[in-house]
Amino acid sequence: MNGEDEKETLARVQAAVEAAIGQELLDIGEDYPLLERGVITSLDIVMITAALEEAFQIEIPDSSISMSNFHSLNSLAALVTARTSNMGEVGFSEKKANIILLSLGGALRRPVLFVLLLSAWFLGIDTVVGLSINGPLAPYLADFNENGMRLFPAVGGPHSIDDFQAAIRTHEISRAGDNDGFRVAFFGDSGTIGSYVRAREAIPAQAEIELKKKFKNAKCYNLAFYQTSFVKDAMILEAALKANGGKPPFDIAVITMNEFYFHPRHSRRIVEVMPVFGFNEPLFRSFIKRIGQEENGDYRRLLDSLSTTRDNNYWPLEPWFAQRLNLYKSGPRLRFLFKRHLLVHDMPLSDKFEYGMTTTGNRKLMEDNIIDPVPGYSSHDNYLSREDLNDNISYKLLEDIVSFLEGHGVRTLAYVKPLAPAPWKGKYDLGPYTSPDIVADIAQRHPLEMVDARFAIKGSQFTDSFQHYSAEGNRVIGRMIADKLSQMMSEEK
């Protein structure tokens, strides 16, 4: 140890120990039992080890970290002497590592410093993730929402982003601006989004193909999201408004609906079981304020339900962090990247992903020769009575959305989605009040057009249920909607 005598070594050992534990060792002899008398603890051993390694430029292996070696200042001095004579100076990289360990040890004894260091480390990683997602990883993630053609991947599930505002920012409508053609925004559920088919095969894209035959600059935007509820439509509309300075970034809105949307029990249950609705409660609150209905009792009760859903599914500050941290926001994209490009099994992952997404989309729910309703394919939520619409929040929300859009020069088209195969028309129990009745009622007060596609497609054009349609079924529906949109556009010209 470069000729240092025993007393000087003891003094340096004591100084290192005092620095590590943050207190002076007054009136403690060289053989005083440090561990037995509680002067140092097991946690202190880690910090003392780092301090001694730094002070004497040595390396203390794990095998030397024992109760006997840390018994007293004398035993520590003997340990240092032994390690110095055996090793000599350590390299720069080891010294640097010891400094980091010492800093960490000191931080552990100072909680505020520890939290600050941990936060800085975490934010650094979060920043790197954000830069990577928007930088070198961007080409690999382009297919996440098919270059912005959808808010979410068609398979949904773990790949959906909770934050509608974040989803809007990556959607092509955020790049819409003003153009010379007609901009059409499609709001809807999993059928409209095009579950289990590619975005170019979904209803909005199919409608755009037909529209472009007559209106070259027409553009259709797919703003659909899962579940039959106007609540998420209002949330997504508000997110689009916020991204466009408060103005609708489209000229015509297509709003998907059927009897499910208005059934009181169904509409209440959707709010309760969809965590993402609770997450985006601030968007709904903002929209209600925008339309001047923040004091309305029905909306206040709905907001309370959304808040309960949020509280039941998220930690108190989780939504706040989720909207700001790249690690949280990018989670679905990173899972998509891992599944799409990194997993290697018995077939290339790209093929596995395509297989998983499109197998259901190519399925036939039933053959076309089934011309009578099949037991089990009907739902009591299809049945509406006039009484069901008394104080019906879904009815009110739809009319308020239509009224708001009307005030901004946006026309609205109600698309009544498929309900059952075409041969079942007239044989299906719909109840005394239907979606077309609701549209006709609202149309007496606001401009509202309609496309009735309840029995527009065949049994083979449904896939896993009456909620999802094949690419062929989407083409049929897309043409119907495009024909009506063409009529509306021609009237405007």
Tab-separated table of C-alpha atoms in Angstrom, residues 109-400:
chain	number	residue	atom	x	y	z
A	109	ARG	CA	-29.220	6.963	1.989
A	110	ARG	CA	-30.721	10.182	0.614
A	111	PRO	CA	-34.243	9.333	-0.665
A	112	VAL	CA	-34.802	12.634	-2.468
A	113	LEU	CA	-31.539	12.297	-4.376
A	114	PHE	CA	-32.338	8.672	-5.148
A	115	VAL	CA	-35.760	9.588	-6.566
A	116	LEU	CA	-34.232	12.359	-8.673
A	117	LEU	CA	-31.537	10.063	-10.070
A	118	LEU	CA	-34.055	7.315	-10.777
A	119	SER	CA	-36.395	9.795	-12.482
A	120	ALA	CA	-33.575	11.154	-14.634
A	121	TRP	CA	-32.594	7.621	-15.639
A	122	PHE	CA	-36.200	6.716	-16.461
A	123	LEU	CA	-36.833	9.896	-18.455
A	124	GLY	CA	-33.641	9.288	-20.389
A	125	ILE	CA	-34.835	5.852	-21.439
A	126	ASP	CA	-38.278	7.271	-22.227
A	127	THR	CA	-36.727	9.929	-24.464
A	128	VAL	CA	-34.656	7.340	-26.318
A	129	VAL	CA	-37.774	5.217	-26.899
A	130	GLY	CA	-39.667	8.221	-28.255
A	131	LEU	CA	-36.837	9.190	-30.593
A	132	SER	CA	-36.519	5.590	-31.786
A	133	ILE	CA	-40.245	5.166	-32.430
A	134	ASN	CA	-40.333	8.345	-34.497
A	135	GLY	CA	-36.897	7.784	-36.027
A	136	PRO	CA	-35.119	4.567	-37.032
A	137	LEU	CA	-38.042	2.305	-36.038
A	138	ALA	CA	-40.660	4.344	-37.925
A	139	PRO	CA	-40.396	2.380	-41.218
A	140	TYR	CA	-40.975	-0.880	-39.352
A	141	LEU	CA	-44.029	0.546	-37.580
A	142	ALA	CA	-45.727	2.060	-40.630
A	143	ASP	CA	-48.029	-0.932	-40.894
A	144	PHE	CA	-49.231	-0.527	-37.305
A	145	ASN	CA	-52.166	1.556	-38.519
A	146	GLU	CA	-51.402	1.015	-42.220
A	147	ASN	CA	-49.728	4.373	-42.765
A	148	GLY	CA	-52.413	6.217	-40.845
A	149	MET	CA	-55.422	4.762	-42.648
A	150	ARG	CA	-56.898	3.637	-39.324
A	151	LEU	CA	-56.705	4.738	-35.726
A	152	PHE	CA	-55.914	1.190	-34.630
A	153	PRO	CA	-54.845	-2.122	-36.185
A	154	ALA	CA	-57.663	-4.325	-37.405
A	155	VAL	CA	-56.859	-7.026	-34.853
A	156	GLY	CA	-57.389	-4.681	-31.888
A	157	GLY	CA	-56.692	-6.352	-28.568
A	158	PRO	CA	-53.227	-5.653	-27.144
A	159	HIS	CA	-52.348	-3.464	-30.117
A	160	SER	CA	-54.924	-0.740	-29.389
A	161	ILE	CA	-53.789	2.556	-27.915
A	162	ASP	CA	-55.884	3.862	-25.018
A	163	ASP	CA	-55.332	7.519	-25.837
A	164	PHE	CA	-57.575	8.715	-28.706
A	165	GLN	CA	-55.607	11.965	-28.999
A	166	ALA	CA	-52.368	10.052	-29.534
A	167	ALA	CA	-54.111	7.884	-32.125
A	168	ILE	CA	-55.399	10.940	-34.002
A	169	ARG	CA	-51.873	12.374	-34.184
A	170	THR	CA	-50.669	9.327	-36.152
A	171	HIS	CA	-53.777	9.174	-38.363
A	172	GLU	CA	-53.823	10.567	-41.886
A	173	ILE	CA	-56.609	12.995	-40.962
A	174	SER	CA	-54.015	14.941	-38.961
A	175	ARG	CA	-52.434	15.752	-42.335
A	176	ALA	CA	-55.737	16.537	-44.063
A	177	GLY	CA	-55.881	20.325	-44.021
A	178	ASP	CA	-58.085	22.017	-46.607
A	179	ASN	CA	-58.268	20.504	-50.058
A	180	ASP	CA	-60.185	21.000	-53.264
A	181	GLY	CA	-62.186	17.804	-52.871
A	182	PHE	CA	-64.649	16.420	-50.380
A	183	ARG	CA	-63.391	15.093	-47.070
A	184	VAL	CA	-65.543	12.396	-45.505
A	185	ALA	CA	-65.007	11.121	-41.947
A	186	PHE	CA	-66.388	7.685	-41.048
A	187	PHE	CA	-67.305	7.117	-37.407
A	188	GLY	CA	-68.319	3.638	-36.380
A	189	ASP	CA	-67.551	0.370	-34.658
A	190	SER	CA	-65.522	-2.763	-35.414
A	191	GLY	CA	-67.487	-3.412	-38.597
A	192	THR	CA	-66.742	0.042	-39.986
A	193	ILE	CA	-63.079	-0.063	-38.990
A	194	GLY	CA	-62.764	-3.260	-41.035
A	195	SER	CA	-61.955	-5.903	-38.447
A	196	TYR	CA	-59.868	-8.776	-39.860
A	197	VAL	CA	-59.419	-7.178	-43.283
A	198	ARG	CA	-56.856	-4.705	-44.548
A	199	ALA	CA	-57.605	-0.981	-44.353
A	200	ARG	CA	-57.927	-0.778	-48.129
A	201	GLU	CA	-60.674	-3.420	-47.907
A	202	ALA	CA	-62.656	-1.647	-45.169
A	203	ILE	CA	-65.871	0.269	-45.838
A	204	PRO	CA	-64.339	3.804	-45.845
A	205	ALA	CA	-61.659	2.821	-48.379
A	206	GLN	CA	-64.213	1.057	-50.584
A	207	ALA	CA	-66.447	4.132	-50.509
A	208	GLU	CA	-63.483	6.305	-51.491
A	209	ILE	CA	-62.702	4.086	-54.487
A	210	GLU	CA	-66.254	4.578	-55.763
A	211	LEU	CA	-66.310	8.313	-55.020
A	212	LYS	CA	-63.081	8.958	-56.905
A	213	LYS	CA	-64.744	7.754	-60.088
A	214	LYS	CA	-66.816	10.941	-59.989
A	215	PHE	CA	-64.940	13.213	-57.577
A	216	LYS	CA	-61.216	12.803	-58.182
A	217	ASN	CA	-60.101	14.578	-55.002
A	218	ALA	CA	-62.566	12.911	-52.645
A	219	LYS	CA	-60.983	11.477	-49.501
A	220	CYS	CA	-62.516	9.165	-46.885
A	221	TYR	CA	-61.043	8.914	-43.387
A	222	ASN	CA	-61.572	5.843	-41.206
A	223	LEU	CA	-62.151	7.134	-37.649
A	224	ALA	CA	-63.968	4.051	-36.392
A	225	PHE	CA	-63.290	2.320	-33.096
A	226	TYR	CA	-64.602	-0.816	-31.439
A	227	GLN	CA	-68.041	-1.048	-29.764
A	228	THR	CA	-71.515	0.210	-30.600
A	229	SER	CA	-71.635	3.535	-28.771
A	230	PHE	CA	-71.828	7.187	-29.757
A	231	VAL	CA	-69.751	8.013	-26.675
A	232	LYS	CA	-66.484	6.992	-28.343
A	233	ASP	CA	-67.567	8.806	-31.533
A	234	ALA	CA	-67.902	12.028	-29.522
A	235	MET	CA	-64.478	11.402	-27.948
A	236	ILE	CA	-62.782	10.791	-31.301
A	237	LEU	CA	-64.549	13.796	-32.819
A	238	GLU	CA	-63.269	15.955	-29.958
A	239	ALA	CA	-59.726	14.631	-30.450
A	240	ALA	CA	-59.928	15.531	-34.158
A	241	LEU	CA	-61.264	18.994	-33.315
A	242	LYS	CA	-58.439	19.632	-30.849
A	243	ALA	CA	-55.885	18.585	-33.463
A	244	ASN	CA	-57.395	20.999	-36.007
A	245	GLY	CA	-57.820	24.159	-33.973
A	246	GLY	CA	-61.445	23.460	-33.053
A	247	LYS	CA	-62.706	23.046	-36.626
A	248	PRO	CA	-63.914	19.741	-38.117
A	249	PRO	CA	-61.240	18.537	-40.583
A	250	PHE	CA	-63.903	17.085	-42.896
A	251	ASP	CA	-66.948	18.170	-44.907
A	252	ILE	CA	-69.268	15.200	-44.389
A	253	ALA	CA	-69.560	12.833	-41.425
A	254	VAL	CA	-70.786	9.260	-41.789
A	255	ILE	CA	-72.067	7.956	-38.441
A	256	THR	CA	-72.612	4.227	-38.005
A	257	MET	CA	-75.603	3.004	-36.008
A	258	ASN	CA	-78.176	0.304	-35.427
A	259	GLU	CA	-80.640	-0.565	-32.686
A	260	PHE	CA	-77.790	-1.695	-30.387
A	261	TYR	CA	-76.614	1.906	-30.068
A	262	PHE	CA	-79.922	3.013	-28.545
A	263	HIS	CA	-80.847	0.084	-26.315
A	264	PRO	CA	-80.634	1.489	-22.738
A	265	ARG	CA	-79.129	-1.609	-21.105
A	266	HIS	CA	-76.640	-2.148	-23.914
A	267	SER	CA	-75.462	1.478	-23.999
A	268	ARG	CA	-74.987	1.548	-20.209
A	269	ARG	CA	-73.105	-1.730	-20.206
A	270	ILE	CA	-70.693	-0.596	-22.936
A	271	VAL	CA	-69.599	2.369	-20.810
A	272	GLU	CA	-69.051	0.081	-17.823
A	273	VAL	CA	-66.974	-2.607	-19.566
A	274	MET	CA	-64.752	-0.488	-21.842
A	275	PRO	CA	-61.726	0.809	-19.882
A	276	VAL	CA	-60.668	2.943	-22.844
A	277	PHE	CA	-63.912	4.921	-22.530
A	278	GLY	CA	-62.966	5.779	-18.957
A	279	PHE	CA	-59.436	6.693	-20.035
A	280	ASN	CA	-60.763	9.254	-22.532
A	281	GLU	CA	-63.347	10.733	-20.156
A	282	PRO	CA	-61.602	14.158	-20.371
A	283	LEU	CA	-62.267	14.205	-24.125
A	284	PHE	CA	-65.959	13.547	-23.600
A	285	ARG	CA	-66.085	16.207	-20.882
A	286	SER	CA	-64.426	18.658	-23.278
A	287	PHE	CA	-66.928	17.860	-26.037
A	288	ILE	CA	-69.899	18.328	-23.708
A	289	LYS	CA	-68.485	21.706	-22.722
A	290	ARG	CA	-67.915	22.571	-26.386
A	291	ILE	CA	-71.614	22.025	-27.161
A	292	GLY	CA	-72.704	23.909	-24.033
A	293	GLN	CA	-74.217	20.927	-22.232
A	294	GLU	CA	-71.907	20.638	-19.210
A	295	GLU	CA	-74.800	21.309	-16.808
A	296	ASN	CA	-77.134	18.772	-18.410
A	297	GLY	CA	-78.127	16.131	-15.856
A	298	ASP	CA	-78.046	13.208	-18.306
A	299	TYR	CA	-74.533	14.065	-19.433
A	300	ARG	CA	-73.362	14.618	-15.876
A	301	ARG	CA	-74.539	11.130	-14.950
A	302	LEU	CA	-72.782	9.720	-18.003
A	303	LEU	CA	-69.583	11.515	-17.007
A	304	ASP	CA	-69.876	10.019	-13.531
A	305	SER	CA	-70.142	6.549	-15.096
A	306	LEU	CA	-67.076	7.206	-17.249
A	307	SER	CA	-65.134	8.381	-14.199
A	308	THR	CA	-66.105	5.221	-12.330
A	309	THR	CA	-64.956	3.096	-15.262
A	310	ARG	CA	-61.628	4.936	-15.289
A	311	ASP	CA	-61.136	4.574	-11.533
A	312	ASN	CA	-61.960	0.864	-11.676
A	313	ASN	CA	-59.404	0.160	-14.400
A	314	TYR	CA	-56.499	2.588	-13.928
A	315	TRP	CA	-54.306	3.737	-11.067
A	316	PRO	CA	-55.030	7.349	-10.028
A	317	LEU	CA	-52.216	8.925	-12.090
A	318	GLU	CA	-51.959	6.259	-14.787
A	319	PRO	CA	-53.903	8.173	-17.488
A	320	TRP	CA	-51.777	11.275	-16.820
A	321	PHE	CA	-48.532	9.328	-17.252
A	322	ALA	CA	-49.942	7.354	-20.182
A	323	GLN	CA	-50.568	10.526	-22.151
A	324	ARG	CA	-47.036	11.805	-21.580
A	325	LEU	CA	-44.608	8.883	-21.414
A	326	ASN	CA	-43.320	7.312	-24.606
A	327	LEU	CA	-42.835	3.968	-22.872
A	328	TYR	CA	-46.555	3.777	-22.152
A	329	LYS	CA	-47.800	5.294	-25.412
A	330	SER	CA	-45.448	3.183	-27.495
A	331	GLY	CA	-46.254	-0.066	-25.703
A	332	PRO	CA	-48.787	-1.259	-28.300
A	333	ARG	CA	-46.454	-0.314	-31.152
A	334	LEU	CA	-43.497	-2.079	-29.575
A	335	ARG	CA	-45.595	-5.210	-29.049
A	336	PHE	CA	-46.665	-4.938	-32.679
A	337	LEU	CA	-43.034	-4.542	-33.776
A	338	PHE	CA	-41.990	-7.581	-31.756
A	339	LYS	CA	-44.780	-9.732	-33.133
A	340	ARG	CA	-44.561	-8.442	-36.705
A	341	HIS	CA	-40.822	-8.393	-37.283
A	342	LEU	CA	-38.851	-10.070	-34.503
A	343	LEU	CA	-40.551	-13.340	-33.617
A	344	VAL	CA	-39.355	-16.300	-35.639
A	345	HIS	CA	-41.302	-19.547	-35.572
A	346	ASP	CA	-42.210	-22.089	-38.207
A	347	MET	CA	-43.097	-19.390	-40.720
A	348	PRO	CA	-41.916	-15.795	-41.244
A	349	LEU	CA	-43.602	-13.476	-38.794
A	350	SER	CA	-45.018	-11.267	-41.522
A	351	ASP	CA	-46.839	-14.323	-42.841
A	352	LYS	CA	-47.975	-15.302	-39.343
A	353	PHE	CA	-49.327	-11.826	-38.712
A	354	GLU	CA	-51.167	-11.734	-42.025
A	355	TYR	CA	-52.520	-15.194	-41.321
A	356	GLY	CA	-53.749	-14.238	-37.881
A	357	MET	CA	-55.398	-11.049	-39.108
A	358	THR	CA	-57.027	-12.278	-42.293
A	359	THR	CA	-58.056	-15.852	-41.500
A	360	THR	CA	-61.158	-14.595	-39.710
A	361	GLY	CA	-61.720	-12.032	-42.453
A	362	ASN	CA	-61.911	-14.824	-45.028
A	363	ARG	CA	-64.354	-16.900	-42.999
A	364	LYS	CA	-67.985	-17.325	-44.050
A	365	LEU	CA	-70.424	-17.069	-41.159
A	366	MET	CA	-73.046	-19.070	-43.059
A	367	GLU	CA	-73.981	-20.190	-46.543
A	368	ASP	CA	-76.240	-18.074	-48.709
A	369	ASN	CA	-78.907	-20.772	-48.916
A	370	ILE	CA	-79.951	-20.187	-45.290
A	371	ILE	CA	-82.990	-18.049	-45.978
A	372	ASP	CA	-84.735	-18.189	-42.598
A	373	PRO	CA	-83.519	-16.738	-39.279
A	374	VAL	CA	-81.432	-19.180	-37.249
A	375	PRO	CA	-82.074	-19.449	-33.481
A	376	GLY	CA	-79.246	-17.860	-31.532
A	377	TYR	CA	-78.441	-15.263	-34.195
A	378	SER	CA	-81.022	-12.783	-32.942
A	379	SER	CA	-80.563	-10.422	-30.015
A	380	HIS	CA	-83.012	-8.785	-27.644
A	381	ASP	CA	-80.857	-5.651	-27.956
A	382	ASN	CA	-82.180	-5.281	-31.520
A	383	TYR	CA	-85.663	-4.697	-30.140
A	384	LEU	CA	-86.614	-1.084	-29.411
A	385	SER	CA	-89.871	0.340	-28.183
A	386	ARG	CA	-90.821	3.990	-28.199
A	387	GLU	CA	-90.513	3.957	-24.405
A	388	ASP	CA	-86.843	2.939	-24.715
A	389	LEU	CA	-86.154	6.358	-26.222
A	390	ASN	CA	-87.619	8.352	-23.358
A	391	ASP	CA	-84.695	10.272	-21.825
A	392	ASN	CA	-82.376	8.125	-23.953
A	393	ILE	CA	-78.826	9.475	-23.647
A	394	SER	CA	-77.689	7.818	-26.902
A	395	TYR	CA	-80.506	9.492	-28.821
A	396	LYS	CA	-79.658	12.855	-27.277
A	397	LEU	CA	-75.931	12.460	-27.955
A	398	LEU	CA	-76.517	11.559	-31.610
A	399	GLU	CA	-78.740	14.588	-32.129
A	400	ASP	CA	-76.260	16.871	-30.359
